CSV table of C-alpha atoms and ligand atoms in Angstrom, one decimal:
chain,number,residue,atom,x,y,z
A,25,ARG,CA,-17.1,15.8,13.0
A,26,PRO,CA,-15.8,16.7,9.6
A,27,GLY,CA,-13.4,14.2,8.2
A,28,LYS,CA,-11.5,15.3,5.1
A,29,PRO,CA,-9.6,12.9,3.0
A,30,SER,CA,-7.0,14.3,0.7
A,31,SER,CA,-4.7,11.8,-0.9
A,32,SER,CA,-1.2,11.6,-2.2
A,33,PRO,CA,-0.6,9.0,-4.8
A,34,PHE,CA,3.2,8.9,-4.4
A,35,CYS,CA,5.6,6.1,-4.4
A,36,LYS,CA,9.1,7.6,-4.7
A,37,GLY,CA,10.0,7.2,-1.0
A,38,GLN,CA,10.5,3.6,-1.7
A,39,SER,CA,11.4,1.5,-4.7
A,40,ARG,CA,8.2,-0.5,-5.4
A,41,GLY,CA,5.6,0.7,-7.8
A,42,GLY,CA,1.9,0.4,-7.0
A,43,VAL,CA,1.6,2.2,-3.7
A,44,GLU,CA,0.4,5.3,-5.6
A,45,ASP,CA,-2.8,3.3,-6.3
A,46,GLY,CA,-3.6,2.9,-2.7
A,47,PRO,CA,-5.9,6.0,-2.4
A,48,GLU,CA,-8.1,5.0,-5.4
A,49,ARG,CA,-8.7,1.6,-3.9
A,50,ILE,CA,-9.5,3.0,-0.5
A,51,ARG,CA,-12.0,5.4,-2.1
A,52,ALA,CA,-13.5,2.6,-4.2
A,53,ALA,CA,-14.1,0.7,-1.0
A,54,GLY,CA,-16.6,3.4,0.0
A,55,LEU,CA,-14.6,5.4,2.5
A,56,GLN,CA,-16.5,8.6,1.9
A,57,ARG,CA,-20.0,7.1,2.1
A,58,ARG,CA,-19.2,5.1,5.2
A,59,LEU,CA,-17.8,8.2,7.0
A,60,GLN,CA,-20.9,10.1,6.0
A,61,GLN,CA,-23.1,7.3,7.5
A,62,LEU,CA,-21.2,7.8,10.8
A,63,GLY,CA,-22.3,11.5,10.7
A,64,CYS,CA,-19.1,13.0,9.4
A,65,ALA,CA,-19.2,15.9,6.9
A,66,VAL,CA,-16.7,14.7,4.4
A,67,LYS,CA,-14.9,16.6,1.7
A,68,ASP,CA,-12.6,14.8,-0.7
A,69,TYR,CA,-9.8,17.2,-1.6
A,70,GLY,CA,-8.8,14.8,-4.4
A,71,ASN,CA,-5.4,13.6,-5.4
A,72,LEU,CA,-2.4,15.8,-5.3
A,73,THR,CA,-0.5,15.8,-8.5
A,74,PHE,CA,3.3,15.8,-8.5
A,75,GLU,CA,5.6,17.2,-11.1
A,76,ASP,CA,8.1,14.9,-12.8
A,77,MET,CA,11.5,15.8,-11.2
A,78,SER,CA,13.7,13.8,-13.5
A,79,PRO,CA,16.6,13.7,-13.7
A,80,ASP,CA,16.6,13.0,-9.9
A,81,GLU,CA,19.9,11.3,-9.5
A,82,PRO,CA,20.6,9.4,-6.3
A,83,MET,CA,22.6,11.3,-3.7
A,84,GLY,CA,24.8,8.6,-2.4
A,85,LEU,CA,22.3,5.9,-1.4
A,86,LEU,CA,19.4,8.3,-1.2
A,87,LYS,CA,16.8,7.8,-3.9
A,88,SER,CA,14.4,10.3,-5.5
A,89,VAL,CA,15.4,13.1,-3.1
A,90,ARG,CA,14.1,15.9,-5.2
A,91,ALA,CA,10.8,14.3,-6.0
A,92,VAL,CA,10.2,13.4,-2.3
A,93,GLY,CA,11.1,16.9,-1.2
A,94,ALA,CA,8.8,18.6,-3.7
A,95,ALA,CA,5.9,16.3,-3.1
A,96,ASN,CA,6.1,16.8,0.6
A,97,GLN,CA,6.3,20.6,0.3
A,98,LYS,CA,3.0,20.5,-1.7
A,99,LEU,CA,1.4,18.0,0.7
A,100,SER,CA,2.4,20.2,3.7
A,101,GLU,CA,0.6,23.2,2.1
A,102,ALA,CA,-2.5,21.0,1.4
A,103,VAL,CA,-2.7,19.6,5.0
A,104,ARG,CA,-2.2,23.0,6.4
A,105,ALA,CA,-5.1,24.3,4.3
A,106,VAL,CA,-7.4,21.5,5.5
A,107,LYS,CA,-6.5,22.2,9.1
A,108,GLU,CA,-7.0,25.9,8.7
A,109,ASP,CA,-10.4,25.2,7.3
A,110,GLY,CA,-11.1,23.6,10.7
A,111,HIS,CA,-11.3,20.0,9.7
A,112,THR,CA,-9.7,16.7,10.7
A,113,ALA,CA,-7.2,15.9,8.0
A,114,VAL,CA,-7.0,12.4,6.4
A,115,MET,CA,-4.0,11.7,4.2
A,116,LEU,CA,-4.2,8.6,2.1
A,117,GLY,CA,-0.8,7.5,0.8
A,118,GLY,CA,1.3,6.7,-1.0
A,119,ASP,CA,4.3,5.7,0.9
A,120,HIS,CA,5.3,6.8,4.4
A,121,SER,CA,7.8,9.5,3.3
A,122,LEU,CA,4.6,11.5,3.0
A,123,ALA,CA,4.4,11.8,6.8
A,124,ILE,CA,7.0,14.5,6.4
A,125,GLY,CA,4.7,16.9,4.7
A,126,SER,CA,1.6,15.7,6.5
A,127,ILE,CA,3.0,16.3,10.0
A,128,HIS,CA,4.8,19.5,8.9
A,129,GLY,CA,1.6,21.0,7.5
A,130,HIS,CA,-0.5,19.9,10.5
A,131,SER,CA,2.0,21.5,12.9
A,132,ALA,CA,2.2,24.6,10.7
A,133,ALA,CA,-1.6,25.1,11.3
A,134,VAL,CA,-2.0,24.0,14.9
A,135,GLY,CA,1.4,24.2,16.6
A,136,GLU,CA,2.9,21.5,18.8
A,137,LEU,CA,1.6,18.0,18.2
A,138,SER,CA,1.6,14.6,19.8
A,139,VAL,CA,2.5,12.0,17.2
A,140,VAL,CA,1.3,8.3,17.5
A,141,TRP,CA,3.3,6.3,14.9
A,142,VAL,CA,1.8,2.8,14.4
A,143,ASP,CA,4.2,0.8,12.3
A,144,ALA,CA,6.3,-2.4,12.1
A,145,HIS,CA,9.2,0.0,11.4
A,146,ALA,CA,10.5,3.1,13.2
A,147,ASP,CA,11.2,5.0,10.0
A,148,ILE,CA,13.8,7.0,11.9
A,149,ASN,CA,16.9,6.4,9.8
A,150,THR,CA,18.8,9.5,8.8
A,151,PRO,CA,20.1,10.1,5.3
A,152,LEU,CA,23.4,8.9,6.7
A,153,THR,CA,22.2,5.7,8.5
A,154,THR,CA,19.9,4.3,5.9
A,155,TYR,CA,21.1,1.3,4.0
A,156,THR,CA,18.2,1.0,1.6
A,157,GLY,CA,18.2,4.7,0.5
A,158,ASN,CA,14.4,4.7,0.7
A,159,ILE,CA,13.1,7.9,2.3
A,160,HIS,CA,10.0,6.1,3.6
A,161,GLY,CA,12.4,4.6,6.2
A,162,GLN,CA,13.5,8.1,7.3
A,163,PRO,CA,10.6,10.6,7.8
A,164,VAL,CA,10.7,10.7,11.6
A,165,SER,CA,14.4,11.9,11.6
A,166,TYR,CA,13.5,14.8,9.3
A,167,LEU,CA,10.8,16.0,11.7
A,168,LEU,CA,12.5,15.8,15.1
A,169,HIS,CA,14.1,18.9,16.6
A,170,GLU,CA,16.6,16.6,18.4
A,171,LEU,CA,18.0,15.2,15.1
A,172,ARG,CA,18.3,18.5,13.3
A,173,SER,CA,22.1,18.4,13.2
A,174,LYS,CA,22.1,14.8,12.0
A,175,VAL,CA,20.0,15.4,8.9
A,176,PRO,CA,21.8,17.3,6.1
A,177,VAL,CA,19.8,19.9,4.1
A,178,LEU,CA,18.8,18.1,0.9
A,179,PRO,CA,17.6,19.5,-2.5
A,180,ASN,CA,13.9,20.5,-2.4
A,181,PHE,CA,13.9,20.1,1.4
A,182,SER,CA,15.0,23.7,2.4
A,183,TRP,CA,11.3,24.5,3.2
A,184,LEU,CA,11.3,21.9,6.0
A,185,LYS,CA,11.9,22.8,9.6
A,186,PRO,CA,11.8,20.2,12.3
A,187,CYS,CA,8.6,20.6,14.2
A,188,VAL,CA,8.2,17.7,16.6
A,189,SER,CA,9.9,16.9,19.9
A,190,ALA,CA,11.0,13.4,20.6
A,191,ALA,CA,9.1,13.3,23.9
A,192,ASP,CA,5.9,13.9,22.0
A,193,VAL,CA,6.1,10.8,19.9
A,194,VAL,CA,5.0,7.2,20.7
A,195,PHE,CA,5.6,4.2,18.5
A,196,ILE,CA,3.4,1.2,18.5
A,197,GLY,CA,3.8,-2.1,16.7
A,198,LEU,CA,7.6,-2.1,16.2
A,199,ARG,CA,9.2,-5.4,15.1
A,200,ASP,CA,11.7,-4.5,12.4
A,201,VAL,CA,14.1,-1.8,13.6
A,202,ASP,CA,17.5,-1.2,12.2
A,203,PRO,CA,20.5,-1.0,14.6
A,204,ALA,CA,21.0,2.7,14.0
A,205,GLU,CA,17.3,3.3,14.5
A,206,HIS,CA,17.4,1.4,17.8
A,207,TYR,CA,20.4,3.5,18.9
A,208,ILE,CA,18.5,6.7,18.1
A,209,LEU,CA,15.4,5.6,19.9
A,210,LYS,CA,17.4,4.8,23.0
A,211,MET,CA,19.6,7.9,22.8
A,212,LEU,CA,16.5,10.2,22.6
A,213,GLY,CA,14.5,8.1,25.1
A,214,VAL,CA,11.6,7.8,22.8
A,215,LYS,CA,8.5,6.0,24.1
A,216,THR,CA,8.0,2.8,22.2
A,217,PHE,CA,5.6,-0.1,22.5
A,218,SER,CA,7.1,-2.9,20.3
A,219,MET,CA,5.2,-6.0,19.6
A,220,SER,CA,6.9,-7.5,22.7
A,221,GLU,CA,5.1,-4.9,24.8
A,222,VAL,CA,1.8,-5.4,23.0
A,223,ASP,CA,2.2,-9.1,23.9
A,224,GLN,CA,3.2,-8.4,27.5
A,225,LEU,CA,0.7,-5.6,28.3
A,226,GLY,CA,-2.1,-6.2,25.9
A,227,VAL,CA,-3.3,-3.5,23.6
A,228,ALA,CA,-5.7,-1.9,26.1
A,229,ARG,CA,-2.9,-1.1,28.5
A,230,VAL,CA,-0.6,0.0,25.7
A,231,MET,CA,-3.2,2.6,24.7
A,232,GLU,CA,-3.9,3.6,28.3
A,233,GLU,CA,-0.2,4.2,28.8
A,234,THR,CA,0.2,5.9,25.4
A,235,CYS,CA,-2.5,8.5,26.2
A,236,ASP,CA,-1.3,9.0,29.8
A,237,TYR,CA,2.2,9.6,28.6
A,238,LEU,CA,1.2,12.1,25.9
A,239,SER,CA,-1.3,13.9,28.0
A,240,ALA,CA,1.2,14.4,30.8
A,241,ARG,CA,3.0,16.8,28.4
A,242,GLY,CA,-0.2,18.8,27.8
A,243,LYS,CA,-3.3,17.9,25.7
A,244,LYS,CA,-1.8,18.6,22.3
A,245,PRO,CA,-3.6,17.7,19.0
A,246,ILE,CA,-2.8,14.1,18.0
A,247,HIS,CA,-1.3,13.2,14.7
A,248,LEU,CA,-1.8,9.5,14.0
A,249,SER,CA,0.5,8.1,11.3
A,250,TYR,CA,-0.7,4.6,10.6
A,251,ASP,CA,1.4,2.4,8.3
A,252,ILE,CA,-0.7,-0.5,7.2
A,253,ASP,CA,2.3,-2.8,7.6
A,254,ALA,CA,1.8,-2.5,11.4
A,255,ILE,CA,-1.1,-5.0,10.9
A,256,ASP,CA,-0.1,-8.7,10.5
A,257,PRO,CA,0.5,-9.7,6.9
A,258,SER,CA,-2.1,-12.4,7.2
A,259,VAL,CA,-4.7,-9.6,7.3
A,260,ALA,CA,-2.9,-6.8,5.4
A,261,PRO,CA,-0.5,-8.5,2.9
A,262,ALA,CA,-0.7,-5.9,0.1
A,263,THR,CA,2.2,-3.7,1.3
A,264,GLY,CA,5.8,-3.1,0.2
A,265,THR,CA,7.6,-4.2,3.4
A,266,PRO,CA,5.5,-6.8,5.2
A,267,VAL,CA,6.8,-8.2,8.5
A,268,VAL,CA,5.5,-11.3,10.3
A,269,GLY,CA,4.2,-11.1,13.8
A,270,GLY,CA,2.1,-7.9,13.6
A,271,LEU,CA,-1.0,-6.5,15.2
A,272,THR,CA,-4.2,-8.4,14.8
A,273,TYR,CA,-7.1,-6.8,13.1
A,274,ARG,CA,-8.7,-6.3,16.5
A,275,GLU,CA,-5.6,-4.7,18.1
A,276,GLY,CA,-5.2,-2.5,15.1
A,277,VAL,CA,-8.8,-1.3,15.2
A,278,TYR,CA,-8.7,-0.9,19.0
A,279,ILE,CA,-5.9,1.6,18.7
A,280,THR,CA,-8.1,3.8,16.5
A,281,GLU,CA,-11.1,3.5,18.7
A,282,HIS,CA,-9.1,4.5,21.7
A,283,LEU,CA,-7.5,7.5,20.0
A,284,CYS,CA,-10.8,8.7,18.7
A,285,GLN,CA,-12.2,8.7,22.3
A,286,THR,CA,-9.6,11.1,23.4
A,287,GLY,CA,-11.2,13.8,21.3
A,288,LEU,CA,-7.8,15.0,20.3
A,289,LEU,CA,-7.3,13.2,17.0
A,290,SER,CA,-6.6,16.0,14.6
A,291,ALA,CA,-5.0,14.4,11.5
A,292,VAL,CA,-4.5,10.8,10.3
A,293,ASP,CA,-2.2,9.3,7.7
A,294,LEU,CA,-3.0,5.9,6.3
A,295,VAL,CA,-0.1,4.8,4.2
A,296,GLU,CA,1.7,2.0,2.4
A,297,VAL,CA,-1.4,0.2,1.0
A,298,ASN,CA,0.0,-1.2,-2.3
A,299,PRO,CA,-2.5,-3.0,-4.5
A,300,LEU,CA,0.3,-4.5,-6.7
A,301,ARG,CA,1.9,-6.2,-3.8
A,302,GLY,CA,-1.0,-8.6,-3.1
A,303,GLN,CA,-0.6,-12.2,-4.4
A,304,THR,CA,-4.3,-12.4,-5.1
A,305,GLU,CA,-7.3,-10.1,-5.4
A,306,GLU,CA,-8.4,-11.3,-2.0
A,307,ASP,CA,-5.1,-10.1,-0.5
A,308,VAL,CA,-5.8,-6.6,-1.9
A,309,ARG,CA,-9.4,-6.6,-0.7
A,310,SER,CA,-8.5,-7.7,2.8
A,311,THR,CA,-5.8,-5.0,3.0
A,312,VAL,CA,-8.0,-2.2,1.7
A,313,SER,CA,-10.9,-3.2,3.8
A,314,THR,CA,-8.7,-3.2,6.9
A,315,ALA,CA,-7.4,0.3,6.0
A,316,VAL,CA,-11.0,1.5,5.7
A,317,ASP,CA,-12.0,0.0,9.1
A,318,LEU,CA,-9.0,1.7,10.7
A,319,LEU,CA,-10.1,5.1,9.3
A,320,LEU,CA,-13.7,4.5,10.4
A,321,GLY,CA,-12.4,3.7,13.9
A,322,CYS,CA,-10.6,7.1,13.9
A,323,PHE,CA,-14.0,8.8,13.2
A,324,GLY,CA,-16.1,7.2,15.8
A,325,ARG,CA,-17.2,3.8,14.5
A,326,VAL,CA,-17.3,1.4,17.4
A,327,ARG,CA,-17.9,-2.4,17.3
A,328,GLU,CA,-20.8,-2.2,19.7
A,329,GLY,CA,-22.7,-0.4,17.0
A,330,ASN,CA,-23.5,3.3,16.2
A,331,HIS,CA,-26.6,5.4,15.5
A,332,LEU,CA,-27.0,9.0,14.5
A,333,PRO,CA,-28.2,11.4,17.2
A,334,ASP,CA,-31.4,12.2,15.2
A,335,TYR,CA,-32.3,8.5,14.7
A,336,ARG,CA,-36.1,7.8,15.1
A,337,LEU,CA,-37.5,4.4,15.5
A,338,PRO,CA,-40.0,3.7,12.7
B,419,LIG,N1,14.2,0.2,7.9
B,419,LIG,C1,14.0,0.0,6.5
B,419,LIG,C2,14.5,1.2,5.7
B,419,LIG,O1,15.1,2.1,6.3
B,419,LIG,C3,12.6,-0.3,6.2
B,419,LIG,C4,11.6,0.9,6.3
B,419,LIG,C5,10.2,0.5,5.9
B,419,LIG,N2,9.4,1.7,6.0
B,419,LIG,C6,8.1,1.8,5.6
B,419,LIG,N3,7.5,3.0,5.7
B,419,LIG,N4,7.4,0.7,5.2
B,419,LIG,O2,14.4,1.3,4.5
B,420,MN,MN1,6.3,0.1,8.0
B,421,MN,MN1,-6.7,7.0,27.3
B,422,MN,MN1,6.2,3.3,7.9
């Protein structure tokens, strides 16, 4: 089960510095070694480097359009190469605008995808509905076939073609959705499990229904896009847009365990870990260690314990 971290230290999809340091902190917490202990063959593709795009004047409200477009084009190529090498791709962000390139590159390599988007936010604003101007609040709208006519072509985005159908996406953990985003989700009939549904059904049923819903449309490779702010800020506070009332650590890990079991997990994004947003070093440590545990869950770590197939009792 090869797992392949590549990472994208990139912050321009939002306005707070620091999120570009997420990947180094996640590496320093021993991600590679711990994946190897699980039996994964891991190759670290290293950090992507991004050119300075300045001047990158805002377009209306939209910030850093050229930088975000160019970074995602490069990331798309990188993820496509990892998938064409036959591996499971791991993209460490960086901010959630990077899901544009990650999902696009994944789809370029394998075709139609199921997308599981775990997030406090829906990130489905269009360039015309955003009121923050941050592209990390918009990636889903850029990717959906159904929203093609609602997303103008932007500088450095002409390479991007929508590649995901609204019916192939499930959101989990929503609790901070803008009115336009809510309208879009309802208009397109997107499957969502907000925190209300997590409360009502419990995480086990949410995952059962998620997988049943997606597999009814064919067993497509799954792209998991995990925003660390889906997890409650008491556990994962070091992120740019924390929202109270989130997933517990256990619910968050359960989602990864369940998706791993499907055997269909084909690429994972872990984004929005921002070491500068923690109040204390303990805040950062707790956020990073949660991120690592989510990734381990994606690659087969289970809480009952694991052993390698060739284990021999001494
Ligand atoms: N809805 C808000 C916006 O459009 C917040 C988005 C937060 N996104 C994130 N990836 N943390 O800006
Ligand atoms: Mn979010
Ligand atoms: Mn299932
Ligand atoms: Mn997000």
